[in-house]
Amino acid sequence: MVKKQLSSQARLPRGTSAKSAAPEPAEGRQLILDTAARLFREEGYATTSLRNIAAECGVTTGSIYHHFGSKEEIVTEVLRIGVVRVSEEVRRSVMALDPASDARTILHTAVQAHLRALLELQDYTSANVRIFGQVPLSIREKHIIVRDSYETYWHKLLQRCAEQAGFNPERDLRLTRLFLINALNGSLEWYRPDIASIQQLAHELTELFLDGLTRRPRSETNSSKRK
Amino acid sequence: MVKKQLSSQARLPRGTSAKSAAPEPAEGRQLILDTAARLFREEGYATTSLRNIAAECGVTTGSIYHHFGSKEEIVTEVLRIGVVRVSEEVRRSVMALDPASDARTILHTAVQAHLRALLELQDYTSANVRIFGQVPLSIREKHIIVRDSYETYWHKLLQRCAEQAGFNPERDLRLTRLFLINALNGSLEWYRPDIASIQQLAHELTELFLDGLTRRPRSETNSSKRK
DNA sequence: GTCTATAACTTGATAGAC
DNA sequence: GTCTATCAAGTTATAGAC
């Protein structure tokens, strides 16, 4: 309660300066957070006990309470970092694009970045998707603010695409956004790299949402791009 | 262990004959199952204790163990019934269609039936979607068989639609099916009847998956149907 | 078929030595 | 900053009376 909320997102382990390139193993508070994120993702929130986390860190529960005030404080931070990571990954990828990129390129880039953050060894992002529905309501309500900001970003992205490409005005971008994010996050439960790569998933989902399942009768704006 | 596995899906409460139209309140085993499904959906699997279920039923934990051998046995049955209900709802709706129906009608009917089963006061179906990721791995593995059967049904349905409507051969029906079911089930977390009706959701999702976001340049097979 | 009572265990959290 | 020891409460499950 007294502890200041530090910008823990990209904090380096204690004693690590910016110039040292080698990623040292996390310590103390950071190690606890990393371990909690991994266990939450693997076993769920309620099933993961503090003793469990402590044991994986090689410490006891007493030590954990020196860094965090409660289990809820840990999961709150894990959830927050999860959204921040995926959000930053998507924003950075889209920002790196040529500003004149067409809607297909923008959407594909954002979809692929989201999938990368979710499926590629990111305990925080996948823990967020998996345990959000398991944590107490009070924590969910506080976390909604963080999620909303990411959803708003997606909404603006879709609007930008809609203007650039002239989307069908009958489509509801709000519902589309929800369907899209649900389809993205759902992949966490069935994705396996040997069945389809992240690139394939991103390509397939983008084409599906832009063009649909039915065959396009010779279009003047379509089918020129194939990567 | 000794107890025979009855076809508990649509079983009527004891003492209820087929001709009595009034739905009597559930008793005994059925009441326990109904209550468990509701609490699992509301509070999650690990958070819902047997004392909790018993109290809501007006009995004690001792009584529960007369009807079920363990908590895992209860959740296994709740999960199974959840898939059976949604599966039967979708199959029945599609079967009631004119056999000559076009792909748009078939897909819309199946999507709407799935959403109805999931969102319209169905504790079992929504409990299944919500707690599947929370139950022990051993239970999940046993349950996969039930899920696979439903997913196979959807795959055949999409193939039938693809042949009827001539889908774009570049689309991957396997990935499409996964994206579609994820989009459907995800609605459980944000659906509110005052924002959009189930009919609107079904319409929007069907149009999106068939035609995509981009505008269709005058088609000969499209845009004739608007319900 | 429901109850009471309880065993055996795990949980989050705290107090205080070092 | 980490440890040991422990508390109070909650968990699943069982035994046996009625």
mmCIF file of C-alpha atoms in Angstrom, chain B:
data_model
loop_
_atom_site.group_PDB
_atom_site.id
_atom_site.type_symbol
_atom_site.label_atom_id
_atom_site.label_comp_id
_atom_site.label_asym_id
_atom_site.label_seq_id
_atom_site.Cartn_x
_atom_site.Cartn_y
_atom_site.Cartn_z
ATOM 1 C CA MET B 1 -17.869 -46.123 -10.263
ATOM 2 C CA VAL B 2 -20.638 -48.700 -10.042
ATOM 3 C CA LYS B 3 -23.289 -46.224 -11.094
ATOM 4 C CA LYS B 4 -24.558 -46.646 -14.617
ATOM 5 C CA GLN B 5 -23.992 -43.718 -16.976
ATOM 6 C CA LEU B 6 -27.526 -42.693 -17.770
ATOM 7 C CA SER B 7 -28.480 -40.478 -20.663
ATOM 8 C CA SER B 8 -28.707 -37.602 -18.246
ATOM 9 C CA GLN B 9 -28.880 -34.920 -20.942
ATOM 10 C CA ALA B 10 -32.605 -34.413 -21.203
ATOM 11 C CA ARG B 11 -33.678 -36.400 -18.205
ATOM 12 C CA LEU B 12 -36.811 -35.199 -16.489
ATOM 13 C CA PRO B 13 -36.972 -34.777 -12.729
ATOM 14 C CA ARG B 14 -38.063 -37.883 -10.900
ATOM 15 C CA GLY B 15 -41.808 -38.314 -10.864
ATOM 16 C CA THR B 16 -42.368 -36.129 -13.883
ATOM 17 C CA SER B 17 -44.196 -37.834 -16.689
ATOM 18 C CA ALA B 18 -43.993 -36.723 -20.292
ATOM 19 C CA LYS B 19 -47.519 -35.374 -20.324
ATOM 20 C CA SER B 20 -47.121 -33.008 -17.361
ATOM 21 C CA ALA B 21 -46.229 -29.778 -19.098
ATOM 22 C CA ALA B 22 -45.289 -27.719 -16.068
ATOM 23 C CA PRO B 23 -41.504 -27.844 -15.502
ATOM 24 C CA GLU B 24 -41.094 -28.871 -11.883
ATOM 25 C CA PRO B 25 -38.040 -27.717 -9.948
ATOM 26 C CA ALA B 26 -35.114 -30.110 -10.199
ATOM 27 C CA GLU B 27 -34.343 -32.461 -7.320
ATOM 28 C CA GLY B 28 -31.456 -34.498 -6.035
ATOM 29 C CA ARG B 29 -28.794 -35.238 -8.573
ATOM 30 C CA GLN B 30 -30.289 -32.964 -11.188
ATOM 31 C CA LEU B 31 -30.475 -30.010 -8.809
ATOM 32 C CA ILE B 32 -26.859 -30.497 -7.827
ATOM 33 C CA LEU B 33 -25.785 -30.541 -11.468
ATOM 34 C CA ASP B 34 -27.821 -27.462 -12.360
ATOM 35 C CA THR B 35 -26.475 -25.568 -9.364
ATOM 36 C CA ALA B 36 -22.905 -26.611 -10.064
ATOM 37 C CA ALA B 37 -23.196 -25.486 -13.687
ATOM 38 C CA ARG B 38 -24.484 -22.090 -12.607
ATOM 39 C CA LEU B 39 -21.819 -21.571 -9.945
ATOM 40 C CA PHE B 40 -19.014 -22.800 -12.191
ATOM 41 C CA ARG B 41 -20.133 -20.292 -14.797
ATOM 42 C CA GLU B 42 -20.396 -17.454 -12.294
ATOM 43 C CA GLU B 43 -17.387 -18.096 -10.065
ATOM 44 C CA GLY B 44 -15.093 -20.459 -11.915
ATOM 45 C CA TYR B 45 -14.114 -24.043 -11.180
ATOM 46 C CA ALA B 46 -11.505 -23.773 -8.438
ATOM 47 C CA THR B 47 -13.358 -21.010 -6.602
ATOM 48 C CA THR B 48 -16.592 -22.991 -6.383
ATOM 49 C CA SER B 49 -16.430 -25.363 -3.411
ATOM 50 C CA LEU B 50 -18.645 -28.347 -2.755
ATOM 51 C CA ARG B 51 -19.883 -26.636 0.412
ATOM 52 C CA ASN B 52 -20.852 -23.753 -1.818
ATOM 53 C CA ILE B 53 -22.833 -25.971 -4.164
ATOM 54 C CA ALA B 54 -24.404 -27.856 -1.288
ATOM 55 C CA ALA B 55 -25.498 -24.672 0.460
ATOM 56 C CA GLU B 56 -27.209 -23.382 -2.696
ATOM 57 C CA CYS B 57 -29.041 -26.690 -2.953
ATOM 58 C CA GLY B 58 -30.065 -26.561 0.700
ATOM 59 C CA VAL B 59 -28.148 -29.725 1.588
ATOM 60 C CA THR B 60 -24.732 -30.635 3.021
ATOM 61 C CA THR B 61 -21.604 -31.967 1.378
ATOM 62 C CA GLY B 62 -22.320 -35.442 2.667
ATOM 63 C CA SER B 63 -25.411 -35.597 0.473
ATOM 64 C CA ILE B 64 -23.475 -34.615 -2.622
ATOM 65 C CA TYR B 65 -21.210 -37.633 -2.218
ATOM 66 C CA HIS B 66 -24.220 -39.893 -2.398
ATOM 67 C CA HIS B 67 -24.868 -38.692 -5.964
ATOM 68 C CA PHE B 68 -21.326 -38.084 -7.182
ATOM 69 C CA GLY B 69 -18.000 -39.671 -6.360
ATOM 70 C CA SER B 70 -15.960 -36.468 -6.510
ATOM 71 C CA LYS B 71 -15.885 -32.858 -7.580
ATOM 72 C CA GLU B 72 -14.166 -33.927 -10.785
ATOM 73 C CA GLU B 73 -17.061 -36.229 -11.599
ATOM 74 C CA ILE B 74 -19.459 -33.294 -11.317
ATOM 75 C CA VAL B 75 -17.480 -30.980 -13.546
ATOM 76 C CA THR B 76 -16.931 -33.726 -16.100
ATOM 77 C CA GLU B 77 -20.683 -34.153 -16.428
ATOM 78 C CA VAL B 78 -21.292 -30.393 -16.569
ATOM 79 C CA LEU B 79 -18.755 -30.038 -19.385
ATOM 80 C CA ARG B 80 -20.247 -32.946 -21.319
ATOM 81 C CA ILE B 81 -23.802 -31.665 -21.088
ATOM 82 C CA GLY B 82 -22.617 -28.214 -22.189
ATOM 83 C CA VAL B 83 -21.271 -29.475 -25.499
ATOM 84 C CA VAL B 84 -24.224 -31.813 -26.040
ATOM 85 C CA ARG B 85 -26.690 -28.965 -25.613
ATOM 86 C CA VAL B 86 -25.048 -26.574 -28.047
ATOM 87 C CA SER B 87 -24.402 -29.380 -30.490
ATOM 88 C CA GLU B 88 -28.017 -30.535 -30.462
ATOM 89 C CA GLU B 89 -29.287 -26.991 -30.824
ATOM 90 C CA VAL B 90 -27.157 -26.370 -33.899
ATOM 91 C CA ARG B 91 -27.874 -29.746 -35.497
ATOM 92 C CA ARG B 92 -31.597 -29.397 -34.970
ATOM 93 C CA SER B 93 -31.708 -25.906 -36.443
ATOM 94 C CA VAL B 94 -29.727 -26.878 -39.520
ATOM 95 C CA MET B 95 -31.724 -30.059 -40.000
ATOM 96 C CA ALA B 96 -34.960 -28.066 -39.988
ATOM 97 C CA LEU B 97 -33.791 -26.083 -43.023
ATOM 98 C CA ASP B 98 -34.929 -26.618 -46.585
ATOM 99 C CA PRO B 99 -32.323 -29.070 -47.961
ATOM 100 C CA ALA B 100 -31.836 -26.732 -50.920
ATOM 101 C CA SER B 101 -30.849 -23.770 -48.733
ATOM 102 C CA ASP B 102 -27.872 -21.734 -49.876
ATOM 103 C CA ALA B 103 -24.614 -21.420 -47.958
ATOM 104 C CA ARG B 104 -25.533 -18.046 -46.488
ATOM 105 C CA THR B 105 -28.688 -19.401 -44.938
ATOM 106 C CA ILE B 106 -27.008 -22.532 -43.594
ATOM 107 C CA LEU B 107 -24.122 -20.637 -42.020
ATOM 108 C CA HIS B 108 -26.392 -17.979 -40.562
ATOM 109 C CA THR B 109 -28.655 -20.624 -39.036
ATOM 110 C CA ALA B 110 -25.770 -22.538 -37.451
ATOM 111 C CA VAL B 111 -24.131 -19.381 -36.108
ATOM 112 C CA GLN B 112 -27.377 -18.132 -34.625
ATOM 113 C CA ALA B 113 -28.160 -21.490 -33.005
ATOM 114 C CA HIS B 114 -24.715 -21.648 -31.426
ATOM 115 C CA LEU B 115 -25.064 -18.115 -30.056
ATOM 116 C CA ARG B 116 -28.534 -18.864 -28.736
ATOM 117 C CA ALA B 117 -27.342 -21.943 -26.879
ATOM 118 C CA LEU B 118 -24.375 -20.030 -25.479
ATOM 119 C CA LEU B 119 -25.926 -16.700 -24.511
ATOM 120 C CA GLU B 120 -29.537 -17.447 -23.740
ATOM 121 C CA LEU B 121 -29.814 -18.633 -20.153
ATOM 122 C CA GLN B 122 -27.844 -21.806 -20.622
ATOM 123 C CA ASP B 123 -25.616 -22.410 -17.633
ATOM 124 C CA TYR B 124 -24.144 -25.627 -18.997
ATOM 125 C CA THR B 125 -22.995 -24.250 -22.341
ATOM 126 C CA SER B 126 -21.523 -21.059 -20.933
ATOM 127 C CA ALA B 127 -19.942 -22.925 -18.032
ATOM 128 C CA ASN B 128 -18.227 -25.189 -20.542
ATOM 129 C CA VAL B 129 -16.672 -22.300 -22.470
ATOM 130 C CA ARG B 130 -15.697 -20.451 -19.336
ATOM 131 C CA ILE B 131 -14.146 -23.128 -17.140
ATOM 132 C CA PHE B 132 -12.680 -25.523 -19.690
ATOM 133 C CA GLY B 133 -9.289 -23.858 -19.327
ATOM 134 C CA GLN B 134 -9.491 -24.076 -15.527
ATOM 135 C CA VAL B 135 -10.093 -27.750 -14.908
ATOM 136 C CA PRO B 136 -7.265 -30.229 -14.323
ATOM 137 C CA LEU B 137 -5.516 -31.494 -17.426
ATOM 138 C CA SER B 138 -6.774 -35.048 -16.913
ATOM 139 C CA ILE B 139 -10.372 -33.862 -17.199
ATOM 140 C CA ARG B 140 -9.621 -31.720 -20.211
ATOM 141 C CA GLU B 141 -8.068 -34.639 -22.018
ATOM 142 C CA LYS B 142 -11.091 -36.856 -21.456
ATOM 143 C CA HIS B 143 -13.394 -34.045 -22.564
ATOM 144 C CA ILE B 144 -11.507 -33.373 -25.797
ATOM 145 C CA ILE B 145 -13.298 -36.306 -27.407
ATOM 146 C CA VAL B 146 -16.684 -34.665 -26.900
ATOM 147 C CA ARG B 147 -15.428 -31.365 -28.255
ATOM 148 C CA ASP B 148 -13.802 -32.946 -31.278
ATOM 149 C CA SER B 149 -17.070 -34.444 -32.353
ATOM 150 C CA TYR B 150 -18.689 -31.019 -32.370
ATOM 151 C CA GLU B 151 -15.780 -29.481 -34.241
ATOM 152 C CA THR B 152 -15.958 -32.227 -36.845
ATOM 153 C CA TYR B 153 -19.615 -31.396 -37.364
ATOM 154 C CA TRP B 154 -18.695 -27.767 -38.007
ATOM 155 C CA HIS B 155 -15.973 -28.800 -40.423
ATOM 156 C CA LYS B 156 -18.425 -30.824 -42.499
ATOM 157 C CA LEU B 157 -20.887 -27.947 -42.387
ATOM 158 C CA LEU B 158 -18.284 -25.542 -43.755
ATOM 159 C CA GLN B 159 -17.316 -28.017 -46.451
ATOM 160 C CA ARG B 160 -20.951 -28.321 -47.489
ATOM 161 C CA CYS B 161 -21.180 -24.522 -47.657
ATOM 162 C CA ALA B 162 -17.943 -24.329 -49.628
ATOM 163 C CA GLU B 163 -19.257 -26.693 -52.282
ATOM 164 C CA GLN B 164 -22.650 -25.033 -52.466
ATOM 165 C CA ALA B 165 -21.364 -21.461 -52.746
ATOM 166 C CA GLY B 166 -17.974 -21.998 -54.349
ATOM 167 C CA PHE B 167 -15.739 -20.599 -51.643
ATOM 168 C CA ASN B 168 -12.377 -19.108 -52.506
ATOM 169 C CA PRO B 169 -10.121 -22.204 -52.704
ATOM 170 C CA GLU B 170 -7.269 -20.298 -51.102
ATOM 171 C CA ARG B 171 -9.108 -20.172 -47.765
ATOM 172 C CA ASP B 172 -8.136 -22.785 -45.191
ATOM 173 C CA LEU B 173 -11.365 -24.241 -43.824
ATOM 174 C CA ARG B 174 -9.589 -25.718 -40.819
ATOM 175 C CA LEU B 175 -8.231 -22.371 -39.633
ATOM 176 C CA THR B 176 -11.479 -20.665 -40.606
ATOM 177 C CA ARG B 177 -13.405 -23.054 -38.391
ATOM 178 C CA LEU B 178 -11.139 -22.340 -35.421
ATOM 179 C CA PHE B 179 -11.351 -18.573 -35.921
ATOM 180 C CA LEU B 180 -15.118 -18.806 -36.236
ATOM 181 C CA ILE B 181 -15.691 -20.856 -33.097
ATOM 182 C CA ASN B 182 -13.300 -18.619 -31.135
ATOM 183 C CA ALA B 183 -15.226 -15.549 -32.308
ATOM 184 C CA LEU B 184 -18.522 -17.181 -31.339
ATOM 185 C CA ASN B 185 -17.436 -18.316 -27.884
ATOM 186 C CA GLY B 186 -15.600 -15.106 -27.136
ATOM 187 C CA SER B 187 -18.900 -13.229 -27.270
ATOM 188 C CA LEU B 188 -19.702 -14.777 -23.900
ATOM 189 C CA GLU B 189 -17.314 -12.325 -22.257
ATOM 190 C CA TRP B 190 -18.745 -9.125 -23.720
ATOM 191 C CA TYR B 191 -22.265 -9.858 -24.936
ATOM 192 C CA ARG B 192 -24.995 -7.658 -23.543
ATOM 193 C CA PRO B 193 -28.491 -7.758 -25.026
ATOM 194 C CA ASP B 194 -28.876 -3.983 -24.838
ATOM 195 C CA ILE B 195 -25.887 -3.402 -27.093
ATOM 196 C CA ALA B 196 -26.672 -5.879 -29.847
ATOM 197 C CA SER B 197 -29.181 -8.717 -30.093
ATOM 198 C CA ILE B 198 -28.229 -12.301 -30.792
ATOM 199 C CA GLN B 199 -29.818 -11.873 -34.224
ATOM 200 C CA GLN B 200 -27.584 -8.897 -34.954
ATOM 201 C CA LEU B 201 -24.503 -10.784 -33.813
ATOM 202 C CA ALA B 202 -25.352 -13.751 -36.007
ATOM 203 C CA HIS B 203 -26.067 -11.541 -39.015
ATOM 204 C CA GLU B 204 -22.893 -9.507 -38.608
ATOM 205 C CA LEU B 205 -20.639 -12.509 -38.101
ATOM 206 C CA THR B 206 -22.104 -14.408 -41.054
ATOM 207 C CA GLU B 207 -21.775 -11.468 -43.441
ATOM 208 C CA LEU B 208 -18.256 -10.758 -42.202
ATOM 209 C CA PHE B 209 -17.045 -14.311 -42.714
ATOM 210 C CA LEU B 210 -18.736 -14.689 -46.105
ATOM 211 C CA ASP B 211 -18.067 -11.307 -47.686
ATOM 212 C CA GLY B 212 -15.307 -9.692 -45.626
ATOM 213 C CA LEU B 213 -14.860 -6.058 -44.731
ATOM 214 C CA THR B 214 -14.030 -4.668 -48.141
ATOM 215 C CA ARG B 215 -16.726 -3.567 -50.515
ATOM 216 C CA ARG B 216 -17.784 -6.102 -53.131
ATOM 217 C CA PRO B 217 -17.580 -4.762 -56.661
ATOM 218 C CA ARG B 218 -21.043 -5.626 -58.094
ATOM 219 C CA SER B 219 -21.452 -9.376 -57.821
ATOM 220 C CA GLU B 220 -23.870 -11.656 -59.638
ATOM 221 C CA THR B 221 -24.324 -14.074 -56.750
ATOM 222 C CA ASN B 222 -24.497 -11.551 -53.948
ATOM 223 C CA SER B 223 -26.604 -8.778 -52.438
ATOM 224 C CA SER B 224 -29.927 -10.244 -53.489
ATOM 225 C CA LYS B 225 -30.697 -11.489 -50.022
ATOM 226 C CA ARG B 226 -31.401 -9.218 -47.094
ATOM 227 C CA LYS B 227 -33.569 -10.445 -44.272
#
